[in-house]
Amino acid sequence: MSRVVVIGAGLAGLAAACHLRGAGHDVVIVEKQAQAGGRGIRLERDGFTFDTGPTVLTMIDLVDEALAQIGVGVHDVLDLTLLDPAYRACYADGSTIFVRHGHEAMREEIARECGAKDAAAFDDFVAWLRRLYEVEMPHFIDANFDSPLDLLRNPAAAARLVRLGGFRHLGPVIRERFDDERLHRIFSFQAMYAGLAPEKALALYAVITYMDSIEGVWFPAGGMREVPEAMARALGRTGVEQRYDTTVTRILTRADGAVAGVETSSPSGDERLPCDAIVCTTDLPIAYRTLLDDLEPPAVLKRATYSPSAVVWHLGVEGVPSDVAHHNIHFGTAWEESFDDLLVRGTRMQDPSRLVTIPSRDDATAAPEGCSTLYVLEPAPNLDVGRVDWAAERPRMKEELLAFLDDAGYPTTIVTDEFVDPTDWQGQGMAAGTPFALSHTFLQTGPFRPPNVERRRPGVFFAGSGTVPGVGVPMVLVSGKLAAARVADYLRRSVMKSVAHRTAAGLGDRG
């Protein structure tokens, strides 16, 4: 049985561990934090519990696919609620549109708020999104690439993506379909997840819109943190060893340069763990800087363009808001100009759009009775392009956000809080101070994104948002699967090579 070390117990590492364990490998997970979750751990303070990572869960079939490798179903380990509405979209003119689950429900919402013409257009839009997803997922997302030529390994799929308009820009495509400007924002803001303005993002990224606006947004009992924790518990029952409060400090190699193990540091001391392969989920630029510093990073990392960052304010407040959804998007008046602020000028948005998530609305354990947890996110420039002095900006921004929350009708009597800006993300080991990794420009997508295999160090593989397929909960789950497939292929070839060597040596002895 081969032994694989997985560095990091975030969703990417846990997915990789599920696929590896299901394939019969001995797996050891090494995590520097005290618990599973990676960026999505739990923070407990003054009776409140906060999720520090992703807040939006879509495509639960990908969690199910990973767990199925170890004989568990997603509904066996998670109590999931389908959020309806998925979002409450609030506009500067005072209007509101709910993103409802289900084709008919959303069509009715559009008809009521935007008119019959846009409601009819929604029918074709849903069909288009579904066709995009059906061609992209198996051929361009859930797929390993060895070179750009692999884009043409299924010419029919590539041609279909072109016919669907996948290589046009998302903003114009959405505007052509809908008259109401409010719908333009609802169906294109997801480009931010890819690190791009809708006007610059390829239309193929509408597949993200499909994942949350069509397939639905879910919330697990116990909070988003319960997803990695449930996966970790399930892995533990299969015998997967999990070492927390433990940092991998060095990759050990054999004389031929292949992986031999890792060196770790923990409160109990330093240790060496032998292994046959490694799946590293550390943010890729940081991994090359700290664990592979003898290798030149891939060229794409040297010229990398990073996604915008975000300021996140976790608030424990007195009071329970009414007439709100779990996820609430507050759009500013400005739209395209805001993306220029983030991506070009490197400043805070002059007229920001913000996300307010209220986990305590569907998680009674998140806040004491009569209180609420709020998660307030405002996009911000990353540290590569940013010109913000965050030490000076933090107190000003808190005042602005508090005034915004008060104006929007949220409770604002603060019991406890945690404020996270791009310098904090950088301190947590995220390049350019962004939790969203490299942006999804064409030359940082698919075979052009940093690869998930380091061929100069045989046995080292990568998973997470910095490699294929990219950013977001669904994508990092797929990245774990793809990395596990790379490991399986490498170990199979290693065994065949070893057998060939032994056979050749035996024939030589007999001769």
Coordinates of C-alpha atoms in Angstrom, one line a residue:
M1 CA 0.0 0.0 0.0
S2 CA 1.4 3.4 -1.0
R3 CA 1.5 6.2 1.5
V4 CA 0.4 9.7 0.6
V5 CA 0.8 12.9 2.7
V6 CA -1.8 15.5 2.1
I7 CA -0.7 19.0 3.2
G8 CA -3.7 20.9 4.4
A9 CA -7.2 19.9 5.7
G10 CA -9.2 22.4 3.7
L11 CA -11.8 21.2 1.2
A12 CA -9.2 20.6 -1.5
G13 CA -7.1 18.4 0.8
L14 CA -10.0 16.6 2.3
A15 CA -11.5 15.8 -1.2
A16 CA -8.1 14.5 -2.3
A17 CA -7.8 12.4 0.8
C18 CA -11.3 10.9 0.1
H19 CA -10.3 9.9 -3.5
L20 CA -6.9 8.6 -2.4
R21 CA -8.3 6.6 0.5
G22 CA -11.1 5.2 -1.7
A23 CA -8.4 4.0 -4.1
G24 CA -6.7 2.0 -1.3
H25 CA -3.9 4.3 -0.3
D26 CA -2.6 5.0 3.2
V27 CA -3.3 8.7 3.7
V28 CA -1.9 11.1 6.3
I29 CA -3.3 14.6 6.5
V30 CA -1.0 17.3 8.0
E31 CA -2.7 20.6 9.0
K32 CA -1.0 23.6 10.6
Q33 CA -4.2 24.7 12.3
A34 CA -5.9 23.1 15.2
Q35 CA -8.9 21.9 13.2
A36 CA -10.1 20.9 9.8
G37 CA -11.4 23.5 7.4
G38 CA -8.4 25.4 5.9
R39 CA -9.7 28.9 5.3
G40 CA -13.1 27.8 6.6
I41 CA -12.5 27.1 10.3
R42 CA -14.7 28.0 13.2
L43 CA -14.0 31.1 15.3
E44 CA -15.7 31.1 18.7
R45 CA -15.9 34.3 20.8
D46 CA -18.2 35.6 23.5
G47 CA -20.9 33.0 22.8
F48 CA -20.8 33.6 19.0
T49 CA -19.5 31.2 16.4
F50 CA -18.2 32.5 13.1
D51 CA -17.3 30.7 9.8
T52 CA -14.1 32.3 8.6
G53 CA -14.1 30.9 5.1
P54 CA -16.6 30.5 2.3
T55 CA -20.3 31.3 3.0
V56 CA -21.9 30.0 -0.2
L57 CA -22.3 26.3 -0.7
T58 CA -23.3 25.0 -4.1
M59 CA -23.0 21.8 -6.1
I60 CA -23.3 19.5 -3.1
D61 CA -23.1 16.6 -5.6
L62 CA -19.3 17.3 -5.6
V63 CA -19.1 16.8 -1.8
D64 CA -21.1 13.7 -2.3
E65 CA -18.8 12.4 -5.0
A66 CA -15.8 12.8 -2.8
L67 CA -17.5 11.1 0.2
A68 CA -18.8 8.3 -1.9
Q69 CA -15.2 7.2 -2.4
I70 CA -15.1 6.2 1.2
G71 CA -18.6 4.7 1.3
V72 CA -20.5 7.7 2.7
G73 CA -23.2 9.9 1.3
V74 CA -23.4 13.7 1.7
H75 CA -26.8 13.4 3.4
D76 CA -25.4 10.8 5.8
V77 CA -23.0 13.3 7.4
L78 CA -24.6 16.7 6.7
D79 CA -28.0 18.1 7.5
L80 CA -28.5 20.4 4.5
T81 CA -31.1 23.1 3.9
L82 CA -31.8 24.4 0.4
L83 CA -31.9 28.2 0.8
D84 CA -34.9 29.8 -1.0
P85 CA -34.2 32.6 -1.7
A86 CA -30.6 31.9 -2.5
Y87 CA -30.0 35.7 -2.4
R88 CA -31.9 38.9 -1.7
A89 CA -30.6 41.5 -4.1
C90 CA -31.1 45.1 -2.9
Y91 CA -30.6 48.1 -5.2
A92 CA -29.8 51.7 -4.7
D93 CA -33.3 52.7 -5.9
G94 CA -34.8 50.8 -3.0
S95 CA -36.1 47.9 -5.1
T96 CA -35.5 44.2 -4.2
I97 CA -35.3 41.1 -6.3
F98 CA -35.1 37.6 -4.8
V99 CA -33.1 34.9 -6.5
R100 CA -35.5 32.1 -6.1
H101 CA -34.7 28.4 -6.3
G102 CA -36.3 26.6 -9.3
H103 CA -37.0 27.7 -12.8
E104 CA -40.7 28.5 -12.4
A105 CA -40.2 30.4 -9.1
M106 CA -37.5 32.6 -10.5
R107 CA -39.4 33.1 -13.7
E108 CA -42.4 34.4 -11.7
E109 CA -40.1 36.7 -9.6
I110 CA -38.7 38.2 -12.8
A111 CA -42.1 38.6 -14.3
R112 CA -43.4 40.4 -11.2
E113 CA -40.4 42.7 -10.8
C114 CA -39.0 43.1 -14.4
G115 CA -41.8 42.3 -16.8
A116 CA -43.0 39.6 -19.1
K117 CA -40.2 40.1 -21.7
D118 CA -37.4 39.4 -19.3
A119 CA -39.3 36.5 -17.8
A120 CA -39.6 34.9 -21.2
A121 CA -35.9 35.5 -21.8
F122 CA -35.1 33.7 -18.6
D123 CA -36.3 30.4 -20.1
D124 CA -33.7 30.5 -22.9
F125 CA -31.1 31.8 -20.4
V126 CA -31.5 28.7 -18.2
A127 CA -31.3 26.4 -21.2
W128 CA -28.1 28.2 -22.3
L129 CA -26.5 27.9 -18.9
R130 CA -27.3 24.2 -18.7
R131 CA -25.8 23.6 -22.1
L132 CA -22.7 25.5 -21.0
Y133 CA -22.4 23.5 -17.8
E134 CA -22.9 20.2 -19.7
V135 CA -20.0 20.9 -22.1
E136 CA -17.7 22.6 -19.6
M137 CA -17.8 20.4 -16.6
P138 CA -16.6 17.0 -18.1
H139 CA -14.3 18.5 -20.7
F140 CA -12.8 21.7 -19.4
I141 CA -13.3 21.7 -15.6
D142 CA -13.2 18.2 -14.3
A143 CA -10.1 17.3 -16.4
N144 CA -6.4 17.3 -16.1
F145 CA -4.3 19.1 -18.7
D146 CA -0.8 18.3 -19.8
S147 CA -0.6 21.0 -22.5
P148 CA -2.8 23.6 -24.2
L149 CA -3.2 21.0 -27.0
D150 CA -5.4 19.1 -24.6
L151 CA -8.1 21.7 -25.2
L152 CA -8.6 20.0 -28.6
R153 CA -8.7 16.4 -27.4
N154 CA -12.4 16.6 -27.8
P155 CA -12.9 18.9 -30.8
A156 CA -16.7 18.5 -30.8
A157 CA -16.8 19.8 -27.2
A158 CA -14.5 22.7 -28.0
A159 CA -16.6 23.6 -31.1
R160 CA -19.8 23.4 -29.1
L161 CA -18.4 25.8 -26.5
V162 CA -17.5 28.3 -29.3
R163 CA -21.0 28.0 -30.8
L164 CA -22.5 28.7 -27.3
G165 CA -20.6 31.9 -27.2
G166 CA -18.4 30.8 -24.3
F167 CA -15.5 32.9 -25.6
R168 CA -17.5 36.1 -25.8
H169 CA -17.5 38.5 -22.8
L170 CA -20.1 37.9 -20.1
G171 CA -21.4 41.4 -19.6
P172 CA -22.5 42.0 -23.2
V173 CA -24.0 38.5 -23.4
I174 CA -26.2 39.1 -20.3
R175 CA -27.2 42.6 -21.6
E176 CA -28.3 41.1 -24.9
R177 CA -30.6 38.7 -23.0
F178 CA -32.3 41.0 -20.5
D179 CA -33.5 44.5 -20.6
D180 CA -33.7 45.2 -16.8
E181 CA -30.3 46.4 -15.6
R182 CA -30.9 44.8 -12.2
L183 CA -30.9 41.4 -13.8
H184 CA -27.5 42.2 -15.5
R185 CA -26.0 42.5 -12.0
I186 CA -27.7 39.4 -10.6
F187 CA -26.5 37.2 -13.4
S188 CA -23.0 38.6 -13.8
F189 CA -21.7 39.5 -10.4
Q190 CA -20.4 35.9 -10.1
A191 CA -17.5 37.0 -12.4
M192 CA -16.0 38.5 -9.2
Y193 CA -15.5 34.9 -8.0
A194 CA -13.3 34.5 -11.1
G195 CA -11.4 37.7 -10.2
L196 CA -12.7 39.6 -13.2
A197 CA -15.1 42.4 -14.1
P198 CA -18.1 41.1 -16.0
E199 CA -17.0 43.2 -19.0
K200 CA -13.7 41.3 -19.1
A201 CA -14.8 37.8 -18.0
L202 CA -15.4 35.2 -20.7
A203 CA -19.0 34.2 -21.0
L204 CA -18.0 30.6 -20.1
Y205 CA -17.8 31.8 -16.5
A206 CA -21.6 32.0 -16.5
V207 CA -21.2 28.4 -15.4
I208 CA -20.8 29.9 -11.9
T209 CA -24.1 31.6 -12.3
Y210 CA -25.6 28.2 -13.2
M211 CA -24.1 26.6 -10.0
D212 CA -25.7 29.0 -7.6
S213 CA -28.7 30.6 -9.3
I214 CA -30.0 27.4 -11.0
E215 CA -28.6 24.4 -9.1
G216 CA -29.2 26.2 -5.8
V217 CA -27.4 27.3 -2.6
W218 CA -27.3 25.1 0.5
F219 CA -26.6 25.6 4.2
P220 CA -25.5 22.9 6.5
A221 CA -26.8 22.6 10.1
G222 CA -23.9 23.7 12.3
G223 CA -22.6 26.2 9.8
M224 CA -20.4 26.1 6.7
R225 CA -17.5 24.9 9.0
E226 CA -19.5 21.6 9.3
V227 CA -18.7 20.6 5.7
P228 CA -14.9 20.1 6.2
E229 CA -15.4 18.9 9.8
A230 CA -17.9 16.2 8.6
M231 CA -15.5 15.2 5.8
A232 CA -12.7 14.9 8.3
R233 CA -14.7 12.8 10.7
A234 CA -15.7 10.4 7.8
L235 CA -12.1 10.1 6.8
G236 CA -11.1 9.4 10.4
R237 CA -13.5 6.4 10.5
T238 CA -11.7 4.9 7.5
G239 CA -8.3 5.0 9.2
V240 CA -7.0 8.2 7.7
E241 CA -4.5 9.7 10.1
Q242 CA -4.9 13.5 10.8
R243 CA -2.2 15.5 12.4
Y244 CA -3.3 19.0 13.5
D245 CA -1.2 21.8 14.9
T246 CA 1.5 20.4 12.7
T247 CA 3.4 22.3 10.0
V248 CA 5.2 20.7 7.0
T249 CA 8.6 22.4 7.0
R250 CA 10.4 20.5 4.3
I251 CA 9.9 18.0 1.5
L252 CA 12.4 15.1 1.7
T253 CA 13.7 13.6 -1.5
R254 CA 15.6 10.5 -2.6
A255 CA 18.9 10.6 -4.5
D256 CA 17.0 10.7 -7.8
G257 CA 15.0 13.8 -6.7
A258 CA 11.7 12.0 -6.1
V259 CA 9.7 12.5 -3.0
A260 CA 10.7 10.4 0.0
G261 CA 8.7 12.1 2.8
V262 CA 8.1 15.3 4.7
E263 CA 9.6 16.9 7.8
T264 CA 7.1 18.3 10.2
S265 CA 7.1 20.6 13.2
S266 CA 4.5 20.5 16.0
P267 CA 4.4 21.4 19.7
S268 CA 5.4 17.8 20.5
G269 CA 8.6 18.2 18.4
D270 CA 10.0 17.6 14.9
E271 CA 9.3 14.4 12.9
R272 CA 9.9 12.9 9.6
L273 CA 7.1 11.1 7.8
P274 CA 8.1 8.8 4.9
C275 CA 5.7 8.8 2.0
D276 CA 5.5 7.9 -1.7
A277 CA 3.7 11.1 -2.9
I278 CA 2.4 14.4 -1.6
V279 CA -0.7 16.5 -2.3
C280 CA 0.1 20.1 -1.3
T281 CA -2.8 22.5 -0.9
T282 CA -0.7 25.4 0.4
D283 CA -1.3 28.6 -1.7
L284 CA 0.8 27.9 -4.7
P285 CA 3.2 30.9 -4.7
I286 CA 3.8 30.3 -0.9
A287 CA 4.4 26.6 -1.6
Y288 CA 7.2 27.4 -4.0
R289 CA 8.6 30.0 -1.7
T290 CA 8.6 27.7 1.4
L291 CA 8.7 24.1 0.4
L292 CA 10.1 24.2 -3.2
D293 CA 12.5 27.1 -2.9
D294 CA 15.2 25.3 -4.8
L295 CA 12.9 25.3 -7.9
E296 CA 12.0 28.2 -10.1
P297 CA 8.2 28.8 -9.9
P298 CA 6.3 28.1 -13.1
A299 CA 6.4 31.1 -15.5
V300 CA 2.7 31.8 -15.0
L301 CA 3.3 32.5 -11.4
K302 CA 6.1 35.0 -12.1
R303 CA 3.8 37.1 -14.2
A304 CA 0.6 36.2 -12.3
T305 CA -2.4 38.5 -12.1
Y306 CA -4.4 38.1 -8.9
S307 CA -8.1 38.4 -8.1
P308 CA -9.3 41.3 -6.0
S309 CA -9.3 40.7 -2.3
A310 CA -12.0 41.4 0.2
V311 CA -12.6 43.0 3.6
V312 CA -14.7 40.7 5.8
W313 CA -16.2 41.9 9.1
H314 CA -17.5 39.2 11.4
L315 CA -20.0 40.7 13.8
G316 CA -21.8 39.4 16.9
V317 CA -24.6 41.8 17.5
E318 CA -27.6 42.2 19.8
G319 CA -30.9 41.8 18.0
V320 CA -32.4 39.7 15.1
P321 CA -33.0 41.4 11.7
S322 CA -36.4 41.0 10.0
D323 CA -37.2 40.9 6.3
V324 CA -33.8 39.6 5.3
A325 CA -32.5 36.5 3.6
H326 CA -29.5 34.3 4.6
H327 CA -27.5 36.0 1.8
N328 CA -28.1 39.7 1.0
I329 CA -26.4 41.5 -1.8
H330 CA -26.5 45.3 -1.6
F331 CA -25.6 46.8 -5.0
G332 CA -24.3 50.3 -5.2
T333 CA -25.3 52.7 -8.0
A334 CA -22.0 52.4 -9.8
W335 CA -21.1 49.1 -11.5
E336 CA -18.4 49.1 -14.1
E337 CA -16.6 52.0 -12.4
S338 CA -16.4 49.9 -9.2
F339 CA -14.4 47.2 -11.0
D340 CA -12.0 49.9 -12.3
D341 CA -11.5 51.0 -8.7
L342 CA -10.5 47.5 -7.7
L343 CA -8.6 46.2 -10.7
V344 CA -7.1 49.3 -12.2
R345 CA -6.8 52.1 -9.8
G346 CA -6.2 49.9 -6.8
T347 CA -8.5 51.8 -4.5
R348 CA -11.6 50.9 -2.5
M349 CA -14.8 51.1 -4.5
Q350 CA -16.2 54.6 -4.4
D351 CA -19.7 53.2 -4.5
P352 CA -19.3 49.7 -3.1
S353 CA -21.5 46.7 -3.5
R354 CA -21.5 44.5 -0.4
L355 CA -22.6 41.0 0.7
V356 CA -24.2 40.6 4.1
T357 CA -24.7 37.0 5.2
I358 CA -26.6 36.1 8.4
P359 CA -25.5 32.5 9.4
S360 CA -27.5 32.7 12.7
R361 CA -30.7 33.0 10.6
D362 CA -30.4 29.2 9.8
D363 CA -27.9 28.1 12.5
A364 CA -29.2 28.5 16.1
T365 CA -25.8 27.6 17.5
A366 CA -24.1 30.6 15.8
A367 CA -25.4 33.2 18.3
P368 CA -26.9 33.5 21.8
E369 CA -30.7 33.9 22.0
G370 CA -31.8 37.3 20.8
C371 CA -28.5 37.9 19.0
S372 CA -27.2 37.5 15.5
T373 CA -24.0 36.8 13.6
L374 CA -23.3 39.0 10.6
Y375 CA -20.7 38.4 7.9
V376 CA -20.1 41.6 5.9
L377 CA -18.0 41.4 2.8
E378 CA -16.8 44.3 0.7
P379 CA -14.5 43.6 -2.3
A380 CA -11.1 45.3 -2.0
P381 CA -8.0 45.6 -4.2
N382 CA -5.3 43.0 -3.6
L383 CA -1.9 44.1 -2.3
D384 CA -0.3 43.8 -5.7
V385 CA -2.3 46.6 -7.3
G386 CA -3.7 48.2 -4.1
R387 CA -2.8 51.7 -2.9
V388 CA -4.7 51.5 0.4
D389 CA -3.0 52.1 3.7
W390 CA -5.0 49.5 5.6
A391 CA -3.7 50.5 9.1
A392 CA -5.3 53.9 8.5
E393 CA -8.3 52.6 6.6
R394 CA -9.5 50.0 9.1
P395 CA -11.1 52.4 11.6
R396 CA -12.6 54.5 8.8
M397 CA -14.0 51.5 7.1
K398 CA -15.5 50.1 10.2
E399 CA -17.4 53.4 10.7
E400 CA -18.6 53.3 7.1
L401 CA -19.7 49.7 7.3
L402 CA -21.5 50.2 10.5
A403 CA -23.4 53.2 9.1
F404 CA -24.3 51.1 6.0
L405 CA -25.6 48.3 8.2
D406 CA -27.7 50.7 10.2
D407 CA -29.2 52.3 7.1
A408 CA -30.0 48.9 5.7
G409 CA -31.9 47.9 8.8
Y410 CA -29.4 45.4 10.4
P411 CA -28.8 45.4 14.1
T412 CA -25.6 47.3 15.0
T413 CA -25.1 46.9 18.8
I414 CA -21.8 45.1 18.6
V415 CA -21.0 42.4 21.3
T416 CA -17.8 41.1 19.6
D417 CA -16.2 41.3 16.2
E418 CA -13.3 40.2 13.9
F419 CA -12.1 42.4 11.1
V420 CA -10.1 40.9 8.2
D421 CA -8.4 43.0 5.5
P422 CA -5.9 42.1 2.7
T423 CA -2.9 42.4 5.0
D424 CA -4.5 39.7 7.3
W425 CA -5.1 37.4 4.3
Q426 CA -1.4 37.9 3.4
G427 CA -0.5 37.0 7.0
Q428 CA -2.4 33.8 6.7
G429 CA -0.2 32.8 3.7
M430 CA -2.2 34.0 0.8
A431 CA -0.3 35.6 -2.1
A432 CA -1.1 39.3 -2.9
G433 CA -3.3 39.3 0.2
T434 CA -6.3 37.7 -1.5
P435 CA -8.2 34.5 -0.6
F436 CA -9.3 34.2 -4.3
A437 CA -5.9 33.3 -5.8
L438 CA -5.0 34.0 -9.4
S439 CA -7.7 35.6 -11.5
H440 CA -9.3 33.6 -14.3
T441 CA -7.9 35.4 -17.3
F442 CA -7.7 33.3 -20.4
L443 CA -4.0 32.8 -19.9
Q444 CA -4.5 31.7 -16.3
T445 CA -7.3 29.2 -17.0
G446 CA -7.2 25.5 -17.9
P447 CA -3.9 24.3 -19.3
F448 CA -2.5 27.9 -18.8
R449 CA -3.2 27.9 -15.1
P450 CA -0.3 26.7 -12.8
P451 CA -0.3 22.9 -13.2
N452 CA -1.2 20.5 -10.4
V453 CA 1.9 18.4 -10.9
E454 CA 5.6 19.4 -10.4
R455 CA 7.5 17.2 -12.8
R456 CA 10.9 18.4 -11.6
R457 CA 10.1 17.0 -8.2
P458 CA 8.4 13.6 -8.9
G459 CA 5.7 12.8 -6.4
V460 CA 4.6 16.4 -5.7
F461 CA 1.1 17.4 -6.7
F462 CA -1.1 20.4 -6.0
A463 CA -4.7 21.0 -5.2
G464 CA -6.6 24.2 -4.2
S465 CA -7.7 27.4 -5.8
G466 CA -4.3 28.3 -7.2
T467 CA -4.2 25.4 -9.6
V468 CA -6.8 23.7 -11.9
P469 CA -9.6 24.2 -12.2
G470 CA -9.7 27.3 -10.0
V471 CA -11.5 29.3 -7.3
G472 CA -14.6 28.5 -5.4
V473 CA -15.9 25.6 -3.3
P474 CA -17.0 23.5 -6.3
M475 CA -13.7 24.1 -8.0
V476 CA -11.4 23.2 -5.1
L477 CA -13.4 20.0 -4.5
V478 CA -12.7 19.1 -8.1
S479 CA -9.0 20.1 -7.7
G480 CA -8.7 17.5 -5.0
K481 CA -10.1 14.8 -7.2
L482 CA -7.8 15.8 -10.1
A483 CA -4.7 15.8 -7.8
A484 CA -5.7 12.3 -6.5
A485 CA -5.9 11.1 -10.1
R486 CA -2.4 12.5 -10.8
V487 CA -1.1 10.6 -7.7
A488 CA -2.8 7.3 -8.7
D489 CA -1.2 7.6 -12.2
Y490 CA 2.2 8.4 -10.7
L491 CA 2.2 5.6 -8.2
R492 CA 1.0 3.1 -10.8
R493 CA 3.8 4.1 -13.2
S494 CA 6.3 3.9 -10.2
V495 CA 5.2 0.4 -9.4
M496 CA 5.5 -0.7 -13.1
K497 CA 8.9 0.9 -13.3
S498 CA 10.1 -0.9 -10.1
V499 CA 8.8 -4.2 -11.4
A500 CA 10.6 -3.7 -14.7
H501 CA 13.8 -2.9 -12.9
R502 CA 13.5 -6.0 -10.7
T503 CA 12.6 -8.2 -13.7
A504 CA 15.6 -6.9 -15.6
A505 CA 17.9 -7.5 -12.6
G506 CA 16.6 -11.0 -12.2
L507 CA 17.1 -11.9 -15.9
G508 CA 20.6 -10.5 -15.7
D509 CA 21.4 -12.8 -12.7
R510 CA 20.2 -15.8 -14.5
G511 CA 22.2 -14.9 -17.7

